[in-house]
């Protein structure tokens, strides 16, 4: 409910690595496919291919809490001689896999779908396979039939067969079939709304900028809607509980936020941006829209200054969605940035004290991490099951370190570096080393020491027992 609260669950793809691979089968795959794998290294879904585009049709059944889906995955092979390819497929039950109408052999292993290619691929081939599936996801998709509502909660592979690694970006054409009378939001441009028989309708969107699959999603419900506009941006606000005037009040600053972040990023946000209040979530960003809870909407209605989460999710349109951490071990680049930029927006909107309040909160959390021995480097390999403390490192310490960098470099060099970093990696993945290079170029300084101390390692806990002065 708060931007400083991590919106990660151990079930999300952000807890990468929680799925263990069965080793016998994977060893055989490595030999068969010609993909070099070190002993003990698990093959990734998407190994040896680059996904270019998904065309998906999803039809959830609200009452049954289930879904039917099909997806055409267009990809390019990167490795010669590959005979099998793999995708993330959660708990989905795959019914068929075809290429040009021809059925392909497949098997489901853990949360992976392994597909046999009819002939070994040459490197650089473009191919497309069609997958038909069904499922009753326990997470990844939330059903609230009492509100006629369904929406995605990360873990895209629980409702769409895909490659859910953050470095894999693709464009998306998503069709969602829901009961007539529901309103829906999805990624990118709305292409069509088509009435079907049986009181159903299909919403179809197209996401043109390639995005990582964890920001794919949708929400549909009996929403009331209000709109607004910013600089070349169409804004939509939706809620099943708040009225259009209330929604306009809650989201009154959205246009200003997008303008502010666009200036800080050096890249203007265009197209549409939707914000929907759903039954329950701690807040999540998707490509082109954000989901927050009805309860949070009411909180902002009472207290407009509580809009840090609105700002956090809007900031993700740049930092997280468009510039994405290459792997989950550098997730701080997404979340530290979103928290920091939200605070920068509060500073712009309400003044210095609002910013300082956020910084003090991060600092207190970091002090607590240190006192309890839970602090660690921002780059963190062990995202097996992130604890609340691990997430505090990423979200709060991550934001605090950006604040320290700002103080270290001064306003002009810092923001010049943020713009250079964002523009250089917009539409791509990035690493902490990329951020360091951009900041060094912007400031003309060697930041090796700063990054070693704050990003790549952790400071030792304050030595209280020896009577060292408190900080
Ligand atoms: Zn976030």
XYZ file of C-alpha atoms and ligand atoms in Angstrom:
472
model
C 0.000 0.000 0.000
C 3.029 2.189 0.187
C 5.769 2.845 -2.314
C 8.301 1.899 0.272
C 6.670 -1.465 0.649
C 8.059 -3.886 -1.858
C 5.406 -5.220 -4.188
C 7.187 -8.482 -4.686
C 5.921 -11.852 -3.653
C 8.055 -14.933 -3.534
C 5.735 -16.341 -6.152
C 6.557 -13.621 -8.650
C 9.093 -13.901 -11.433
C 11.062 -11.418 -9.415
C 11.971 -14.273 -7.151
C 13.836 -15.883 -10.029
C 15.704 -18.982 -9.170
C 13.006 -20.365 -6.921
C 12.271 -22.935 -9.599
C 14.810 -25.672 -9.411
C 15.661 -27.583 -12.480
C 15.692 -31.358 -12.540
C 19.206 -32.174 -13.365
C 19.157 -35.437 -15.281
C 16.917 -34.100 -17.997
C 18.733 -30.805 -18.308
C 22.113 -32.466 -18.840
C 20.634 -34.451 -21.690
C 19.159 -31.292 -23.159
C 22.521 -29.542 -23.091
C 24.096 -32.342 -25.112
C 21.237 -32.676 -27.525
C 20.878 -28.985 -28.221
C 24.530 -28.159 -28.562
C 24.100 -25.299 -26.097
C 27.144 -25.175 -23.908
C 26.194 -25.439 -20.262
C 28.592 -25.541 -17.397
C 28.101 -28.353 -14.905
C 25.347 -27.422 -12.494
C 24.155 -24.436 -14.521
C 20.453 -24.620 -15.283
C 19.346 -23.785 -18.816
C 17.103 -20.752 -18.979
C 13.780 -20.626 -20.665
C 14.490 -18.839 -23.900
C 18.079 -20.107 -24.160
C 19.309 -19.945 -27.718
C 16.428 -17.826 -29.015
C 15.428 -14.173 -29.103
C 11.672 -13.698 -28.808
C 10.501 -10.963 -31.181
C 6.736 -10.851 -30.758
C 3.801 -12.468 -28.986
C 0.278 -12.507 -30.405
C -1.939 -13.703 -27.567
C -5.634 -14.368 -27.035
C -6.750 -14.787 -23.445
C -10.232 -15.582 -22.201
C -10.610 -15.721 -18.435
C -13.636 -17.400 -16.838
C -14.348 -15.297 -13.753
C -16.742 -17.685 -12.047
C -14.475 -20.698 -12.605
C -11.286 -18.744 -11.868
C -9.720 -20.263 -14.948
C -8.583 -19.215 -18.391
C -8.122 -20.422 -21.925
C -5.352 -18.982 -23.999
C -3.383 -19.216 -27.157
C -0.218 -17.495 -28.142
C 1.833 -17.287 -31.320
C 5.476 -16.717 -30.405
C 7.712 -15.315 -33.129
C 11.391 -15.774 -32.412
C 14.805 -15.896 -33.958
C 17.159 -18.778 -33.326
C 20.560 -17.712 -32.053
C 22.295 -21.073 -31.896
C 22.846 -23.481 -34.797
C 21.735 -27.078 -34.378
C 19.206 -26.349 -31.659
C 16.586 -29.074 -31.476
C 14.541 -27.970 -28.495
C 13.404 -24.660 -27.141
C 11.925 -23.808 -23.778
C 9.460 -21.322 -22.408
C 8.134 -20.404 -18.975
C 4.618 -21.771 -18.606
C 3.807 -21.685 -14.878
C 1.076 -24.152 -13.948
C -0.563 -23.874 -17.378
C -1.732 -27.040 -19.105
C -0.534 -26.995 -22.675
C -2.879 -28.640 -25.164
C -1.014 -28.250 -28.434
C 2.046 -26.720 -30.034
C 2.154 -26.148 -33.786
C 4.394 -24.600 -36.388
C 2.797 -23.829 -39.765
C -0.077 -26.113 -38.865
C 2.188 -29.037 -38.054
C 1.955 -30.470 -34.537
C 5.221 -30.354 -32.595
C 6.184 -32.684 -29.763
C 6.358 -31.005 -26.380
C 6.598 -31.786 -22.700
C 5.934 -29.838 -19.539
C 8.712 -29.959 -16.947
C 8.176 -28.104 -13.694
C 7.119 -24.662 -14.867
C 8.733 -25.002 -18.275
C 7.409 -25.974 -21.655
C 9.967 -27.796 -23.785
C 9.210 -27.940 -27.504
C 11.016 -30.172 -30.000
C 11.776 -28.470 -33.294
C 11.051 -30.692 -36.313
C 14.547 -30.163 -37.717
C 17.660 -28.694 -36.083
C 17.561 -24.931 -36.508
C 20.133 -22.859 -38.324
C 21.258 -19.753 -36.459
C 19.368 -16.620 -37.438
C 16.164 -18.367 -38.523
C 12.863 -16.625 -37.871
C 10.127 -19.011 -36.815
C 6.719 -18.857 -35.226
C 4.983 -21.457 -33.114
C 1.403 -21.494 -31.855
C 0.595 -22.773 -28.391
C -2.901 -23.542 -27.080
C -3.329 -23.887 -23.319
C -5.652 -23.592 -20.362
C -5.162 -23.073 -16.664
C -6.490 -22.142 -13.269
C -3.643 -20.015 -11.920
C -3.242 -19.903 -8.150
C -1.340 -16.644 -8.567
C -0.365 -14.376 -11.441
C -4.031 -13.725 -12.172
C -6.520 -12.479 -9.556
C -10.187 -13.263 -9.897
C -12.795 -11.284 -7.952
C -16.102 -12.576 -9.348
C -18.039 -10.650 -6.667
C -16.762 -7.467 -8.355
C -16.797 -8.971 -11.889
C -13.095 -8.270 -11.912
C -9.971 -10.020 -13.160
C -6.431 -8.646 -13.345
C -2.834 -9.773 -13.621
C -0.392 -9.740 -10.723
C 3.067 -10.173 -12.242
C 4.083 -13.818 -12.850
C 3.107 -13.450 -16.483
C 3.980 -17.074 -17.231
C 1.000 -18.127 -15.069
C -1.359 -16.805 -17.765
C 0.813 -16.514 -20.889
C 3.404 -18.979 -22.178
C 6.451 -16.717 -22.571
C 10.054 -16.143 -21.579
C 9.815 -14.222 -18.344
C 13.485 -13.182 -17.922
C 13.795 -9.380 -17.620
C 16.387 -9.192 -20.398
C 14.036 -10.770 -22.969
C 12.029 -7.990 -24.637
C 9.353 -8.412 -27.258
C 6.380 -6.582 -28.710
C 2.902 -7.801 -27.847
C -0.502 -8.004 -29.492
C -2.979 -8.963 -26.767
C -6.660 -9.808 -27.200
C -8.693 -10.206 -24.034
C -12.206 -11.624 -24.130
C -14.389 -10.709 -21.145
C -18.128 -10.320 -20.475
C -19.805 -7.372 -22.218
C -20.199 -4.402 -19.906
C -16.744 -4.697 -18.368
C -14.113 -2.086 -19.052
C -10.540 -3.152 -19.592
C -6.991 -1.841 -19.705
C -4.035 -3.522 -21.386
C -0.562 -2.753 -22.713
C -0.103 -0.175 -25.432
C -2.619 1.152 -27.955
C -6.209 -0.026 -27.962
C -6.745 -1.347 -31.498
C -10.308 -2.588 -31.323
C -13.259 -3.534 -29.158
C -15.363 -6.204 -30.784
C -18.716 -7.546 -29.583
C -18.987 -11.335 -29.700
C -21.928 -13.667 -29.180
C -22.828 -14.831 -25.677
C -22.531 -11.357 -24.111
C -18.793 -11.282 -24.573
C -16.483 -8.740 -26.084
C -12.855 -8.741 -27.098
C -10.460 -5.912 -26.329
C -7.326 -5.843 -28.406
C -4.169 -3.827 -27.717
C -0.823 -3.509 -29.379
C 2.409 -2.796 -27.449
C 4.849 -1.378 -30.012
C 7.921 -0.770 -27.872
C 9.463 -4.146 -26.995
C 9.011 -4.763 -23.273
C 9.995 -7.493 -20.832
C 7.091 -9.895 -20.273
C 6.796 -9.196 -16.530
C 5.183 -5.833 -17.395
C 2.565 -7.445 -19.652
C -0.896 -7.552 -18.156
C -4.486 -6.404 -18.102
C -7.367 -5.573 -15.792
C -11.090 -5.802 -16.476
C -13.991 -4.916 -14.230
C -17.178 -2.899 -13.797
C -15.195 0.283 -13.728
C -16.290 3.859 -13.758
C -13.979 5.929 -15.796
C -12.624 9.444 -15.946
C -10.041 10.871 -18.263
C -7.569 13.635 -18.597
C -4.813 14.718 -20.867
C -1.233 15.796 -20.577
C 1.369 16.740 -23.152
C 0.597 14.307 -25.979
C -0.645 11.772 -23.421
C -4.136 10.421 -22.999
C -4.921 9.627 -19.364
C -7.517 7.167 -18.086
C -8.514 6.565 -14.461
C -10.684 3.590 -13.523
C -12.296 2.288 -10.363
C -15.259 0.147 -9.396
C -15.844 2.204 -6.239
C -14.800 5.799 -6.803
C -16.849 8.169 -8.954
C -15.344 9.999 -11.950
C -15.014 13.294 -9.977
C -13.288 11.406 -7.163
C -10.965 9.729 -9.659
C -10.062 13.069 -11.191
C -9.148 14.289 -7.720
C -7.046 11.217 -6.831
C -5.105 11.396 -10.090
C -5.036 15.182 -10.422
C -1.228 15.310 -10.588
C -0.630 12.480 -13.056
C -0.054 14.769 -16.045
C 2.412 16.830 -14.008
C 4.229 13.654 -12.887
C 4.646 12.383 -16.437
C 5.927 15.802 -17.487
C 8.360 15.896 -14.555
C 9.724 12.385 -15.152
C 9.932 13.037 -18.895
C 12.150 16.056 -18.228
C 14.321 14.119 -15.787
C 14.605 11.212 -18.225
C 15.232 13.355 -21.273
C 12.498 11.347 -23.004
C 8.896 12.414 -23.083
C 6.122 9.905 -22.368
C 3.630 9.672 -25.223
C 0.596 7.535 -25.994
C -1.768 6.585 -23.220
C -1.325 5.991 -19.518
C -4.057 4.312 -17.500
C -4.387 3.881 -13.757
C -6.911 1.433 -12.371
C -7.927 0.858 -8.767
C -8.455 -2.861 -8.264
C -9.722 -4.982 -5.377
C -6.336 -5.537 -3.823
C -2.693 -5.050 -4.687
C 0.252 -3.280 -3.152
C 0.719 -1.490 -6.456
C 2.258 -2.602 -9.688
C 3.525 -1.187 -12.908
C 2.709 -2.532 -16.337
C 3.710 -1.231 -19.728
C 1.385 1.758 -20.244
C -0.667 1.396 -17.088
C -0.538 0.875 -13.338
C -2.754 -0.995 -10.907
C -3.269 0.280 -7.388
C -5.871 -0.682 -4.800
C -9.251 0.914 -4.154
C -8.157 1.378 -0.522
C -5.095 3.335 -1.644
C -7.269 5.475 -3.918
C -9.427 6.388 -0.913
C -6.325 7.231 1.089
C -5.152 9.687 -1.594
C -8.670 11.124 -1.793
C -8.403 11.971 1.927
C -4.785 12.993 1.824
C -3.436 14.103 -1.570
C 0.162 14.097 -0.297
C -0.063 10.304 -0.040
C 0.538 10.073 -3.763
C 4.080 8.678 -3.587
C 2.850 5.296 -4.865
C 1.150 6.930 -7.861
C 4.474 8.619 -8.617
C 6.460 5.430 -8.002
C 4.397 3.447 -10.505
C 4.459 6.273 -13.066
C 8.267 6.520 -12.739
C 8.481 2.829 -13.663
C 7.319 3.711 -17.179
C 10.927 4.887 -17.645
C 12.937 3.136 -14.922
C 11.913 -0.506 -14.857
C 9.778 -0.830 -17.977
C 11.764 1.048 -20.625
C 15.162 0.782 -18.914
C 15.118 -2.640 -17.285
C 17.563 -4.372 -14.980
C 19.319 -7.028 -17.062
C 18.792 -9.646 -14.370
C 16.869 -9.762 -11.130
C 20.142 -9.483 -9.221
C 20.195 -5.795 -10.286
C 16.542 -5.236 -9.493
C 17.585 -2.185 -7.465
C 17.953 -0.335 -10.778
C 14.173 -0.689 -11.214
C 12.966 -0.198 -7.655
C 15.614 2.076 -6.177
C 15.078 4.393 -9.148
C 11.273 4.325 -8.887
C 11.416 5.163 -5.166
C 14.017 7.853 -5.657
C 12.165 9.462 -8.575
C 8.901 9.428 -6.603
C 10.661 11.342 -3.829
C 12.109 13.765 -6.395
C 8.560 14.335 -7.626
C 7.319 15.022 -4.069
C 10.151 17.543 -3.724
C 9.025 19.244 -6.943
C 5.369 19.167 -5.878
C 5.509 19.881 -2.135
C 8.993 21.198 -1.458
C 12.210 20.168 0.201
C 10.724 18.822 3.443
C 8.682 16.206 1.568
C 11.850 14.938 -0.112
C 13.850 14.936 3.121
C 11.132 12.944 4.835
C 11.528 10.182 2.240
C 15.320 10.259 2.505
C 15.147 10.001 6.300
C 12.854 6.988 5.982
C 15.349 5.205 3.688
C 18.217 6.072 6.015
C 16.402 4.710 9.071
C 15.677 1.450 7.260
C 19.306 1.149 6.170
C 20.493 1.776 9.747
C 18.201 -0.988 10.928
C 19.512 -3.355 8.261
C 23.037 -2.664 9.419
C 22.231 -3.062 13.095
C 20.632 -6.433 12.452
C 23.403 -7.605 10.114
C 20.987 -7.773 7.168
C 22.574 -5.169 4.932
C 24.153 -6.402 1.724
C 25.297 -5.179 -1.677
C 22.664 -3.708 -3.999
C 23.767 -6.187 -6.651
C 22.476 -9.339 -5.071
C 22.857 -12.784 -6.587
C 20.678 -14.713 -4.203
C 17.161 -13.783 -5.248
C 15.942 -17.228 -4.268
C 13.321 -16.124 -1.827
C 13.850 -12.451 -1.087
C 13.083 -11.624 2.529
C 11.575 -8.314 3.666
C 15.141 -7.229 4.467
C 16.409 -8.184 0.997
C 13.625 -6.111 -0.492
C 14.427 -3.210 1.805
C 17.970 -3.263 0.416
C 16.656 -3.040 -3.133
C 13.857 -0.511 -2.552
C 15.038 1.713 0.277
C 18.784 1.420 0.297
C 18.677 1.547 -3.513
C 16.841 4.881 -3.398
C 19.111 6.160 -0.623
C 22.221 5.383 -2.679
C 20.825 7.425 -5.586
C 20.221 10.260 -3.129
C 23.848 9.988 -1.931
C 25.046 10.033 -5.528
C 22.986 13.171 -6.088
C 24.634 14.835 -3.089
C 28.047 13.644 -4.209
C 27.788 14.945 -7.783
C 25.613 18.015 -7.355
C 22.384 18.829 -9.168
C 23.658 19.515 -12.671
C 26.004 16.568 -13.078
C 23.632 14.137 -11.361
C 20.614 14.928 -13.512
C 22.741 15.102 -16.646
C 23.911 11.575 -15.773
C 20.347 10.342 -15.148
C 19.303 11.679 -18.558
C 22.307 10.136 -20.299
C 21.725 6.750 -18.609
C 18.010 6.753 -19.403
C 18.414 7.797 -23.027
C 21.257 5.374 -23.703
C 19.320 2.363 -22.426
C 15.731 3.282 -23.241
C 14.072 0.175 -24.674
C 16.913 -2.052 -23.456
C 18.257 -3.643 -20.340
C 20.933 -2.036 -18.222
C 23.362 -2.828 -15.441
C 24.864 -0.943 -12.513
C 28.057 -0.648 -14.590
C 26.048 1.182 -17.283
C 24.760 3.608 -14.650
C 28.266 4.145 -13.320
C 29.625 4.891 -16.815
C 26.870 7.419 -17.519
C 27.423 9.144 -14.171
C 31.200 9.221 -14.643
C 30.854 10.769 -18.068
C 28.367 13.342 -16.800
C 30.537 14.363 -13.865
C 34.031 13.761 -15.219
C 34.778 11.804 -12.067
C 35.895 8.287 -11.277
C 33.063 6.700 -9.313
C 34.783 3.353 -8.821
C 35.092 3.951 -5.085
C 31.459 5.066 -4.674
C 30.062 2.079 -6.573
C 32.373 -0.386 -4.817
C 31.243 0.920 -1.442
C 27.532 1.445 -2.042
C 26.507 -0.810 -4.922
C 28.844 -3.769 -5.066
C 29.376 -4.329 -1.345
C 27.932 -3.433 2.033
C 29.464 -1.395 4.790
C 30.161 -3.271 7.985
C 27.620 -2.776 10.772
C 28.422 0.059 13.181
C 30.669 -1.345 15.884
C 28.534 -0.429 18.884
C 30.053 -2.985 21.216
C 33.426 -1.299 21.016
C 31.993 2.035 21.984
C 32.300 3.632 18.561
C 30.365 6.868 18.311
C 26.821 6.516 16.986
C 26.007 7.808 13.514
Zn 8.122 -0.643 -8.008
